[in-house]
XYZ file of C-alpha atoms in Angstrom:
671
model
C -2.370 5.790 0.103
C -4.200 2.788 -1.414
C -2.451 -0.546 -1.404
C -1.353 -1.884 -4.799
C -1.476 -5.489 -5.860
C -0.630 -6.196 -9.482
C 3.015 -6.834 -10.486
C 5.361 -4.060 -11.528
C 4.382 -2.737 -14.926
C 7.910 -1.575 -15.787
C 9.312 -5.122 -15.636
C 8.399 -8.433 -17.185
C 6.695 -10.894 -14.808
C 9.911 -12.892 -14.581
C 12.109 -9.871 -13.856
C 9.658 -8.261 -11.429
C 9.141 -11.552 -9.626
C 12.839 -12.316 -9.473
C 13.452 -9.093 -7.562
C 10.654 -9.938 -5.120
C 11.904 -13.521 -4.905
C 8.568 -15.210 -5.617
C 8.174 -15.605 -9.371
C 7.821 -19.049 -10.912
C 6.100 -20.210 -14.144
C 2.313 -20.315 -13.671
C 1.940 -24.034 -14.368
C 4.188 -24.812 -11.389
C 2.108 -22.762 -8.964
C -0.245 -25.281 -7.417
C 0.589 -25.173 -3.687
C 1.001 -22.424 -2.735
C -1.180 -21.018 -5.494
C -0.391 -17.959 -7.555
C -2.400 -15.592 -5.370
C -0.744 -16.796 -2.180
C 2.631 -16.057 -3.795
C 1.889 -12.444 -4.683
C 3.538 -9.975 -2.375
C 1.216 -7.702 -0.424
C 3.396 -4.626 -0.874
C 3.725 -4.543 -4.678
C 4.229 -0.970 -5.761
C 2.722 -0.728 -9.221
C -0.304 -1.835 -11.203
C -1.501 -2.126 -14.772
C -3.798 0.854 -14.236
C -1.431 3.420 -12.799
C 1.920 4.113 -11.176
C 3.006 5.819 -7.983
C 5.393 7.853 -10.118
C 2.343 9.424 -11.783
C -0.112 10.391 -9.044
C -3.800 10.715 -9.827
C -6.534 8.432 -11.072
C -6.338 6.680 -14.426
C -10.041 5.779 -14.467
C -12.888 7.733 -15.989
C -15.871 9.200 -14.187
C -19.574 9.108 -14.893
C -22.586 11.032 -13.617
C -25.249 8.806 -11.991
C -28.696 8.858 -13.582
C -31.664 10.257 -11.709
C -32.879 13.482 -10.154
C -30.783 13.388 -6.969
C -27.424 15.156 -7.149
C -25.244 12.180 -6.240
C -21.465 12.633 -6.531
C -19.803 11.223 -9.653
C -18.721 7.576 -9.595
C -15.835 5.678 -11.206
C -16.625 4.408 -14.685
C -15.515 0.772 -14.656
C -18.179 -1.008 -16.695
C -16.443 -0.441 -20.051
C -13.390 -2.634 -19.437
C -12.007 -4.458 -22.440
C -12.012 -8.221 -22.810
C -8.282 -8.598 -22.198
C -8.473 -6.474 -19.021
C -11.078 -8.743 -17.448
C -9.373 -11.859 -18.808
C -6.044 -10.867 -17.278
C -7.591 -9.961 -13.935
C -9.475 -13.244 -13.547
C -6.705 -15.452 -14.875
C -3.663 -13.925 -13.212
C -4.855 -12.152 -10.086
C -8.226 -13.406 -8.876
C -8.973 -17.015 -9.827
C -5.684 -18.360 -11.215
C -6.004 -22.168 -11.304
C -8.594 -22.524 -8.557
C -11.422 -25.047 -8.535
C -15.077 -24.036 -8.494
C -15.323 -24.779 -4.765
C -12.399 -22.394 -4.113
C -13.731 -19.384 -6.030
C -15.020 -17.498 -3.002
C -11.838 -18.159 -1.038
C -9.585 -16.925 -3.856
C -11.771 -13.880 -4.440
C -11.609 -12.978 -0.743
C -7.802 -13.234 -0.769
C -7.634 -10.984 -3.807
C -9.911 -8.393 -2.191
C -7.927 -8.432 1.017
C -4.827 -7.392 -0.915
C -6.319 -4.614 -3.063
C -9.446 -3.258 -1.336
C -9.281 -0.283 0.973
C -10.953 -1.434 4.225
C -12.521 1.941 5.035
C -12.622 5.644 4.299
C -14.400 5.622 0.946
C -17.895 6.489 -0.203
C -20.154 4.548 -2.564
C -23.663 4.574 -3.959
C -25.624 1.561 -2.722
C -27.890 0.505 -5.578
C -30.823 -1.913 -5.528
C -33.836 -2.382 -7.795
C -35.845 -0.100 -5.499
C -33.542 2.679 -4.303
C -30.120 4.316 -4.444
C -28.474 5.831 -1.386
C -25.077 7.348 -0.599
C -23.133 5.430 2.056
C -19.683 5.414 3.627
C -17.702 2.213 4.037
C -16.276 1.686 7.522
C -15.068 -1.909 7.219
C -14.928 -4.853 4.772
C -15.779 -8.464 5.554
C -13.614 -10.075 2.876
C -14.668 -13.696 3.370
C -18.358 -12.769 3.056
C -17.737 -10.342 0.159
C -19.586 -7.659 2.119
C -18.890 -4.154 3.391
C -19.982 -2.556 6.656
C -21.521 0.817 5.822
C -23.189 3.808 7.409
C -25.307 6.519 5.839
C -23.358 9.510 4.581
C -24.114 13.062 5.582
C -25.970 14.805 4.120
C -28.495 12.024 3.476
C -28.923 11.459 -0.274
C -31.465 8.906 -1.458
C -33.506 8.312 -4.592
C -36.331 5.787 -4.576
C -39.207 4.635 -6.743
C -41.440 4.956 -3.691
C -41.671 7.785 -1.204
C -41.469 5.586 1.906
C -37.657 5.439 2.018
C -37.027 8.230 4.500
C -33.919 8.630 6.621
C -35.524 6.656 9.455
C -36.620 3.837 7.156
C -33.112 3.540 5.738
C -31.585 3.390 9.206
C -33.987 0.608 10.153
C -33.149 -1.289 6.970
C -29.421 -1.070 7.672
C -29.959 -2.291 11.228
C -31.901 -5.281 9.910
C -28.971 -6.043 7.615
C -26.507 -5.437 10.464
C -25.014 -2.737 8.235
C -23.580 -5.480 5.943
C -24.009 -4.777 2.209
C -22.847 -7.044 -0.691
C -19.882 -5.478 -2.462
C -21.593 -6.053 -5.831
C -24.233 -3.461 -4.872
C -21.693 -0.680 -4.269
C -20.487 1.833 -6.892
C -17.388 3.672 -5.636
C -17.542 7.482 -5.581
C -14.998 9.112 -7.869
C -11.747 10.342 -6.334
C -9.073 12.201 -8.332
C -6.172 11.126 -6.127
C -6.012 7.597 -7.544
C -6.115 6.163 -4.015
C -9.307 4.195 -4.681
C -8.700 3.074 -8.273
C -7.909 -0.496 -7.250
C -10.920 -0.561 -4.928
C -13.271 0.490 -7.732
C -11.742 -2.021 -10.156
C -11.817 -4.869 -7.660
C -15.507 -4.322 -6.904
C -16.239 -4.133 -10.639
C -14.492 -7.480 -11.205
C -16.500 -9.097 -8.404
C -19.757 -7.537 -9.589
C -19.217 -8.615 -13.222
C -18.168 -12.122 -12.201
C -21.269 -12.861 -10.139
C -23.571 -11.204 -12.651
C -22.218 -12.609 -15.941
C -19.915 -15.553 -15.226
C -20.897 -17.427 -12.085
C -23.716 -19.991 -12.153
C -25.361 -21.240 -8.952
C -24.663 -24.849 -9.954
C -20.945 -24.378 -10.667
C -19.861 -25.661 -7.272
C -21.595 -28.973 -7.933
C -19.787 -29.554 -11.211
C -16.712 -31.792 -11.451
C -14.086 -30.120 -9.322
C -10.916 -31.674 -10.721
C -10.436 -29.129 -13.483
C -9.229 -25.540 -13.713
C -12.406 -23.480 -13.230
C -11.052 -20.574 -15.271
C -10.355 -22.713 -18.346
C -13.535 -24.776 -18.029
C -16.079 -22.034 -17.320
C -14.750 -18.483 -16.992
C -12.932 -18.085 -20.301
C -15.703 -19.447 -22.609
C -18.417 -17.448 -20.805
C -16.311 -14.294 -20.889
C -15.651 -14.707 -24.618
C -19.330 -15.315 -25.289
C -20.238 -12.167 -23.324
C -17.955 -10.009 -25.460
C -18.986 -11.751 -28.695
C -22.563 -10.781 -27.837
C -21.547 -7.201 -26.976
C -19.770 -6.891 -30.324
C -22.759 -8.371 -32.194
C -20.797 -11.428 -33.328
C -23.509 -13.855 -32.257
C -26.844 -14.102 -34.109
C -29.677 -12.439 -32.202
C -31.670 -15.668 -32.345
C -28.832 -17.556 -30.688
C -28.533 -14.890 -27.983
C -32.260 -15.229 -27.271
C -31.900 -19.015 -27.159
C -29.015 -18.746 -24.694
C -30.832 -16.361 -22.374
C -33.942 -18.530 -22.477
C -31.951 -21.699 -21.712
C -30.152 -19.937 -18.867
C -33.431 -18.744 -17.320
C -34.949 -22.208 -17.609
C -31.909 -23.816 -16.028
C -31.842 -21.358 -13.121
C -35.555 -21.871 -12.447
C -35.274 -25.675 -12.530
C -32.181 -25.571 -10.328
C -34.040 -23.523 -7.709
C -36.833 -26.101 -7.718
C -34.277 -28.877 -7.464
C -32.581 -27.268 -4.450
C -35.914 -26.738 -2.684
C -36.935 -30.339 -3.356
C -33.593 -31.679 -2.184
C -33.798 -29.576 0.972
C -37.284 -30.865 1.767
C -36.148 -34.473 1.308
C -33.030 -34.087 3.453
C -34.983 -32.441 6.274
C -37.497 -35.292 6.375
C -36.740 -38.385 8.467
C -39.602 -40.488 7.171
C -39.442 -43.092 4.435
C -42.938 -42.427 3.180
C -44.405 -42.807 -0.267
C -44.492 -39.006 -0.575
C -40.723 -38.853 -0.088
C -40.185 -41.565 -2.687
C -42.264 -39.589 -5.166
C -40.201 -36.500 -4.363
C -36.993 -38.404 -5.083
C -38.321 -39.476 -8.475
C -39.269 -35.863 -9.229
C -35.798 -34.810 -8.121
C -34.159 -37.241 -10.548
C -36.317 -35.950 -13.393
C -35.406 -32.361 -12.540
C -31.735 -33.317 -12.375
C -31.859 -34.879 -15.855
C -33.560 -31.792 -17.293
C -30.973 -29.533 -15.663
C -28.073 -31.585 -17.045
C -29.607 -31.462 -20.516
C -29.957 -27.668 -20.354
C -26.416 -27.290 -19.004
C -25.046 -29.233 -21.959
C -26.910 -26.952 -24.360
C -25.480 -23.904 -22.591
C -21.953 -25.312 -22.863
C -22.401 -25.896 -26.578
C -23.349 -22.263 -27.115
C -20.499 -21.069 -24.877
C -18.013 -23.008 -26.998
C -17.199 -20.880 -30.077
C -16.313 -23.949 -32.145
C -19.488 -25.871 -31.384
C -22.158 -23.206 -31.023
C -23.042 -23.198 -34.731
C -22.557 -26.925 -35.301
C -24.766 -28.299 -32.542
C -26.180 -25.391 -30.617
C -28.303 -23.532 -33.120
C -30.064 -23.747 -36.448
C -30.788 -20.269 -37.668
C -33.793 -21.227 -39.754
C -35.374 -23.666 -37.295
C -37.749 -21.006 -36.028
C -39.044 -19.972 -39.457
C -42.684 -21.005 -39.633
C -44.842 -20.185 -42.631
C -47.996 -18.240 -41.794
C -49.897 -19.455 -44.851
C -52.864 -17.537 -46.253
C -54.648 -14.913 -44.198
C -57.783 -16.129 -42.451
C -59.725 -13.751 -44.697
C -58.038 -15.114 -47.819
C -56.957 -11.650 -48.980
C -53.547 -10.765 -50.379
C -51.996 -7.419 -49.530
C -49.513 -5.227 -51.378
C -47.075 -3.591 -48.948
C -45.502 -0.329 -50.084
C -42.287 0.757 -48.371
C -41.077 4.350 -48.536
C -39.299 6.603 -46.051
C -41.349 9.536 -47.370
C -44.297 9.320 -49.777
C -44.538 12.203 -52.237
C -47.626 12.777 -54.383
C -45.681 12.286 -57.622
C -44.261 8.969 -56.375
C -47.713 7.764 -55.372
C -49.098 8.671 -58.799
C -46.302 6.719 -60.497
C -46.907 3.724 -58.247
C -50.620 3.720 -58.986
C -49.913 3.933 -62.702
C -47.193 1.245 -62.815
C -47.872 -1.142 -59.942
C -51.128 -0.496 -58.153
C -53.606 -0.100 -61.000
C -56.693 -2.235 -60.161
C -57.201 -3.040 -63.851
C -53.886 -4.928 -63.843
C -55.127 -7.328 -61.179
C -58.785 -7.526 -62.090
C -59.851 -6.733 -58.543
C -59.531 -4.046 -55.892
C -56.127 -4.007 -54.148
C -55.599 -3.750 -50.402
C -52.498 -1.672 -49.697
C -50.476 -1.157 -46.526
C -47.757 1.484 -46.175
C -44.517 1.027 -44.218
C -41.344 3.007 -43.653
C -39.214 -0.061 -42.807
C -38.748 -2.958 -45.294
C -38.146 -5.436 -42.461
C -41.473 -4.527 -40.844
C -43.189 -4.949 -44.213
C -41.749 -8.439 -44.746
C -42.670 -9.459 -41.198
C -46.267 -8.398 -41.893
C -46.542 -10.599 -44.983
C -48.666 -13.707 -45.464
C -48.659 -16.196 -48.334
C -49.021 -14.489 -51.712
C -48.309 -10.920 -50.531
C -46.149 -8.475 -52.468
C -43.692 -5.943 -51.044
C -42.823 -2.948 -53.247
C -39.852 -0.897 -52.005
C -39.554 2.646 -53.289
C -36.207 4.353 -54.010
C -34.237 5.267 -50.912
C -31.621 4.056 -48.470
C -32.942 1.790 -45.706
C -30.900 0.624 -42.729
C -32.161 -2.501 -40.950
C -31.062 -4.164 -37.738
C -32.458 -7.663 -38.005
C -32.898 -10.632 -40.324
C -35.279 -10.940 -43.269
C -36.845 -14.314 -42.390
C -39.027 -15.234 -45.364
C -41.025 -18.418 -44.801
C -44.001 -17.746 -47.100
C -44.156 -17.445 -50.881
C -43.961 -13.677 -51.373
C -42.541 -11.194 -53.886
C -40.056 -8.560 -52.762
C -39.352 -6.046 -55.520
C -37.771 -2.667 -55.863
C -39.492 0.119 -57.753
C -36.661 1.447 -59.887
C -33.006 0.585 -60.462
C -31.163 -1.530 -57.850
C -28.609 1.205 -57.112
C -31.487 3.513 -56.159
C -33.073 1.064 -53.697
C -30.416 0.195 -51.108
C -31.034 -1.913 -48.012
C -28.091 -1.895 -45.586
C -27.579 -4.384 -42.769
C -25.666 -3.564 -39.594
C -24.943 -6.124 -36.893
C -22.273 -8.774 -37.058
C -24.139 -11.778 -35.777
C -27.057 -12.293 -38.121
C -27.658 -13.342 -41.700
C -29.173 -10.771 -43.988
C -31.869 -12.877 -45.697
C -33.048 -16.397 -44.737
C -35.424 -18.081 -47.199
C -37.530 -21.174 -46.541
C -40.647 -20.337 -48.582
C -41.830 -22.558 -51.428
C -41.546 -19.813 -54.064
C -39.865 -16.517 -53.130
C -39.021 -13.800 -55.657
C -36.611 -10.930 -54.965
C -35.877 -8.355 -57.649
C -34.377 -4.918 -58.344
C -32.761 -4.408 -54.929
C -29.261 -3.660 -53.689
C -28.346 -5.463 -50.450
C -25.300 -4.132 -48.596
C -23.619 -5.798 -45.600
C -21.452 -3.956 -43.078
C -19.029 -5.593 -40.648
C -20.831 -8.960 -40.811
C -19.720 -12.470 -39.896
C -22.685 -14.283 -41.508
C -23.709 -14.712 -45.145
C -25.872 -12.314 -47.137
C -28.527 -14.809 -48.311
C -29.318 -18.393 -47.306
C -31.775 -20.557 -49.228
C -32.670 -23.327 -46.779
C -35.791 -24.786 -48.389
C -38.031 -24.154 -51.372
C -37.177 -22.035 -54.397
C -35.804 -18.493 -54.345
C -35.531 -16.393 -57.507
C -33.101 -13.489 -57.453
C -33.334 -11.169 -60.473
C -31.694 -7.868 -61.342
C -30.182 -7.468 -57.866
C -26.845 -6.197 -56.537
C -25.329 -7.956 -53.516
C -22.437 -6.293 -51.720
C -21.220 -9.036 -49.383
C -19.033 -8.997 -46.305
C -18.379 -12.685 -45.597
C -20.074 -15.551 -47.466
C -22.324 -14.607 -50.350
C -25.289 -16.842 -51.266
C -25.644 -20.344 -49.796
C -27.916 -22.904 -51.469
C -28.609 -25.638 -48.917
C -29.500 -29.257 -49.537
C -32.956 -29.681 -51.152
C -33.173 -25.927 -51.832
C -33.308 -24.230 -55.229
C -31.844 -20.927 -56.399
C -32.492 -19.175 -59.706
C -30.226 -16.146 -59.990
C -30.194 -14.058 -63.140
C -28.993 -10.654 -64.321
C -27.518 -9.928 -60.897
C -24.175 -8.719 -59.575
C -22.455 -10.203 -56.501
C -19.116 -9.077 -55.067
C -17.022 -8.593 -51.932
C -17.442 -12.004 -50.248
C -14.510 -13.047 -48.050
C -15.588 -16.633 -48.715
C -17.292 -17.983 -51.818
C -19.692 -15.831 -53.798
C -22.089 -18.776 -54.186
C -21.926 -22.003 -52.139
C -23.765 -24.998 -53.634
C -24.594 -27.869 -51.274
C -25.228 -31.507 -52.272
C -28.790 -32.237 -53.321
C -29.543 -28.618 -54.242
C -30.525 -27.028 -57.547
C -28.667 -23.920 -58.659
C -29.282 -22.020 -61.893
C -27.049 -19.015 -62.640
C -27.874 -16.985 -65.756
C -26.148 -13.800 -66.979
C -24.663 -12.821 -63.608
C -21.459 -11.132 -62.511
C -19.587 -12.761 -59.619
C -16.361 -10.969 -58.788
C -13.927 -9.734 -56.149
C -14.647 -12.668 -53.799
C -12.238 -15.166 -52.286
C -13.685 -17.855 -54.579
C -16.331 -17.352 -57.240
C -18.499 -20.472 -56.889
C -17.865 -23.316 -54.441
C -19.488 -26.726 -54.990
C -19.533 -28.788 -51.788
C -18.462 -32.433 -51.756
C -21.281 -34.762 -52.809
C -19.396 -38.068 -53.101
C -20.466 -39.227 -49.654
C -23.090 -41.969 -49.856
C -25.516 -39.871 -47.782
C -25.401 -36.974 -50.232
C -27.421 -36.447 -53.388
C -25.961 -34.977 -56.561
C -26.691 -31.270 -57.131
C -28.183 -29.956 -60.375
C -26.150 -27.047 -61.694
C -26.763 -24.743 -64.652
C -24.351 -21.914 -65.467
C -24.986 -19.890 -68.623
C -23.378 -16.619 -69.765
C -21.977 -15.608 -66.372
C -18.979 -13.297 -65.981
C -16.782 -14.641 -63.176
C -13.730 -12.449 -62.715
C -11.216 -10.877 -60.342
C -11.699 -13.452 -57.596
C -8.782 -14.140 -55.279
C -8.805 -17.905 -55.836
C -10.569 -19.915 -58.533
C -13.604 -19.002 -60.544
C -15.221 -22.345 -59.660
C -14.027 -24.774 -56.951
C -15.139 -28.364 -56.429
C -14.613 -29.829 -52.966
C -14.009 -33.589 -52.867
C -12.160 -36.170 -50.746
C -8.467 -36.869 -51.342
C -8.903 -40.653 -51.597
C -11.317 -41.122 -54.446
C -13.378 -44.093 -55.476
C -10.869 -45.012 -58.201
C -7.903 -45.164 -55.844
C -9.757 -47.437 -53.449
C -10.717 -49.783 -56.307
C -7.139 -49.829 -57.590
C -5.843 -50.791 -54.149
C -8.410 -53.553 -53.905
C -7.411 -54.921 -57.313
C -3.761 -54.983 -56.341
C -4.552 -56.930 -53.195
C -6.415 -59.467 -55.325
C -3.380 -59.937 -57.587
C -4.343 -57.654 -60.442
C -1.317 -55.374 -60.655
C -2.137 -53.857 -64.059
C -2.183 -50.076 -63.496
C -4.910 -47.855 -64.832
C -3.287 -45.747 -67.573
C -3.374 -42.049 -66.917
C -4.715 -42.301 -63.387
C -7.697 -40.226 -62.387
C -7.555 -38.021 -65.466
C -7.870 -41.093 -67.668
C -10.841 -42.214 -65.620
C -12.453 -38.849 -66.161
C -11.886 -39.080 -69.899
C -13.262 -42.622 -69.905
C -16.422 -41.536 -68.120
C -16.891 -38.607 -70.448
C -18.685 -40.485 -73.194
C -19.676 -43.718 -71.509
C -21.177 -42.614 -68.230
C -22.225 -38.973 -68.491
C -25.914 -38.139 -68.900
C -27.058 -37.413 -72.421
C -27.409 -33.664 -71.802
C -23.733 -33.473 -70.853
C -22.335 -35.683 -73.626
C -24.255 -33.737 -76.260
C -22.701 -30.515 -74.982
C -19.223 -31.972 -74.989
C -19.623 -33.223 -78.564
C -20.624 -29.728 -79.617
C -17.525 -28.354 -77.905
C -15.308 -30.810 -79.785
C -16.770 -29.783 -83.103
C -16.276 -26.077 -82.500
C -13.089 -24.066 -82.344
C -12.018 -24.224 -78.710
C -11.171 -20.818 -77.347
C -9.782 -20.180 -73.886
C -13.207 -19.390 -72.441
C -14.817 -22.382 -74.112
C -12.039 -24.578 -72.717
C -12.822 -23.332 -69.200
C -16.504 -24.191 -69.598
C -15.512 -27.563 -71.043
C -13.125 -28.301 -68.156
C -15.754 -27.537 -65.504
C -18.467 -29.555 -67.220
C -16.052 -32.455 -67.761
C -14.848 -32.553 -64.164
C -18.319 -32.213 -62.673
C -19.668 -34.833 -65.022
C -16.807 -37.215 -64.260
C -17.288 -36.755 -60.525
C -21.004 -37.353 -60.983
C -20.213 -40.557 -62.871
C -17.948 -41.689 -60.027
C -20.834 -41.154 -57.671
C -23.020 -43.332 -59.900
C -20.381 -46.060 -60.019
C -20.034 -46.004 -56.238
C -23.795 -46.317 -55.881
C -23.932 -49.251 -58.305
C -21.099 -50.987 -56.485
C -22.848 -50.639 -53.109
C -26.083 -51.999 -54.569
C -24.183 -54.892 -56.117
C -22.607 -55.724 -52.758
C -26.118 -55.824 -51.314
C -27.192 -58.266 -54.013
C -29.305 -55.705 -55.892
C -28.690 -56.015 -59.610
C -31.771 -54.222 -60.933
C -32.527 -50.917 -59.267
C -35.090 -48.203 -59.774
C -34.355 -46.109 -62.862
C -34.492 -42.863 -60.840
C -31.936 -44.231 -58.406
C -29.576 -45.345 -61.139
C -29.774 -42.137 -63.193
C -28.863 -39.538 -60.593
C -25.879 -38.172 -62.477
C -25.480 -34.454 -62.134
C -27.403 -32.371 -64.604
C -24.721 -30.003 -65.844
C -25.076 -27.161 -68.295
C -21.958 -25.000 -68.420
C -22.230 -22.728 -71.468
C -20.947 -19.319 -72.486
C -19.403 -18.333 -69.139
C -16.392 -16.012 -69.100
C -13.573 -16.439 -66.576
C -11.102 -13.577 -66.382
C -8.385 -12.444 -63.998
C -9.108 -15.014 -61.283
C -6.057 -15.423 -59.058
C -5.677 -19.209 -59.397
C -7.495 -19.792 -62.669
C -10.940 -20.708 -63.931
C -11.424 -24.040 -62.152
C -9.835 -25.966 -59.314
C -10.479 -28.741 -56.825
C -10.089 -28.602 -53.073
C -9.069 -31.998 -51.691
C -9.700 -32.882 -48.058
């Protein structure tokens, strides 16, 4: 029977260990380490019990034309299964320099030393072998060819004799990672198959050739294994943008290539006894390589860290480069349809493709995939999407000024996005127009539309969000009208400092927050320009509109300063009084005119909500202006440029309706 290694599954670790007499809390296990404390004759594992004979692992049929026996299916282990194995049973709290030693000890306790078959796989051939011994410290197995001889190769030269010669050259020693254990129903070789899978996965996906040269005073599992393992499964589950995955793989390849060069250079220097000029040059090259490697390693660590990978490691829109006009100067109309019927083509020619409408002959290209059509666009092109349901697996990266329009009603032209890691639409073009489409997200972790640069116009569209809705970044502009947005687990629309956002006749509902306006009081931020007219903002979990701003405001700081100088007269009414004071004295003319109109009219509940938002945004804008004036005064600047001094927020909040929002029409988030 196969030896078992993991602690008894019917007892807690403390209870099971108490009976064996070895259990102590993990943090106390330094010398001897956790692995050295585990008893060699444990009688149960997480994957099966002696009380229930038979294997608990699945089986799979090897690919290819040769009738190999089935093998254990171990490559579909869950995250927690690998995590538990590496943390508790293989690596524990070892250092990077001790990884091989700890792995060998683990294998010695769980691996059957002989009597099992495996398929030896390389990039060139597969052959059935029998294991006769295991060299644990070298992570290798001694094998012999099984009878009958079964081999599949990409070339015909691998005969029985050739394979025997190859094994003799290798002294019959094969790396365990290259062996796939043949399936056995008895359960005797379950632990053997799992152990080899853990070793294979570790050296393929976790281990880096430079790990041993890293600082060795820290727990290797915490420092390297856990973040890399989490990243691996985040990628498998499509929780990482495809662009970031490509960046990571590219950085990893670069780092491995440079490290190989570095090792070769270091070896050539150490083997040379001379102190020649050539050696000095090599040392300088080695230092340069080392610096490049360290820089790449830091980038890899940023991406491996789930908290930092989006902050420092990656900018999703950094790779968006505008193509500009075609070299020929022509503009093309791209027509997208899964199937093109004669009647549909006639309607298109009549409504959209009539040469008389353009005054010149049109060049038309046909596509079945809207993403392929957008990727084929140059400056000035138009994409017309016919009714149908389109499923895309990728990001719409729009860097040129193009028009993307649906031919029909939005509910008839549905574009669905699968894949958790990517945005749906990224816009950086100077003037992008999107109309009459329904965009639907499924199981996403990124927003549905990001306007990074330029102006994007969204008209008569339906956006079914999964996480964040629309984000308007600094210096970008969004015009959204006659559209419907719902389902965001964050804000329906996020407005960044320095952006321009115009919302006309839209519905924004069933989101966590309706509209979120980011803090712009920081001296490095510019004031956004916001227009909201006749929008219906309803049924959101939080507020209809939220303003984010710091807890300690400009007024509080000034009040504290005045008290320190001996002026103890309080400001009546606190911040609210300040807001009222700014309303008429400091707000831009467009805002004060609106507020005067509100005062003259009968104030209904909805009008009061519009008034409150305009008042608060205007007051905050005025605070920003006062802060700017104060800083200029401290610098000795008393007369500033008119543009600099008149950067109050342009606010037009008119005719919006706020209904059934969980926390009310308007609120502030203090941080």
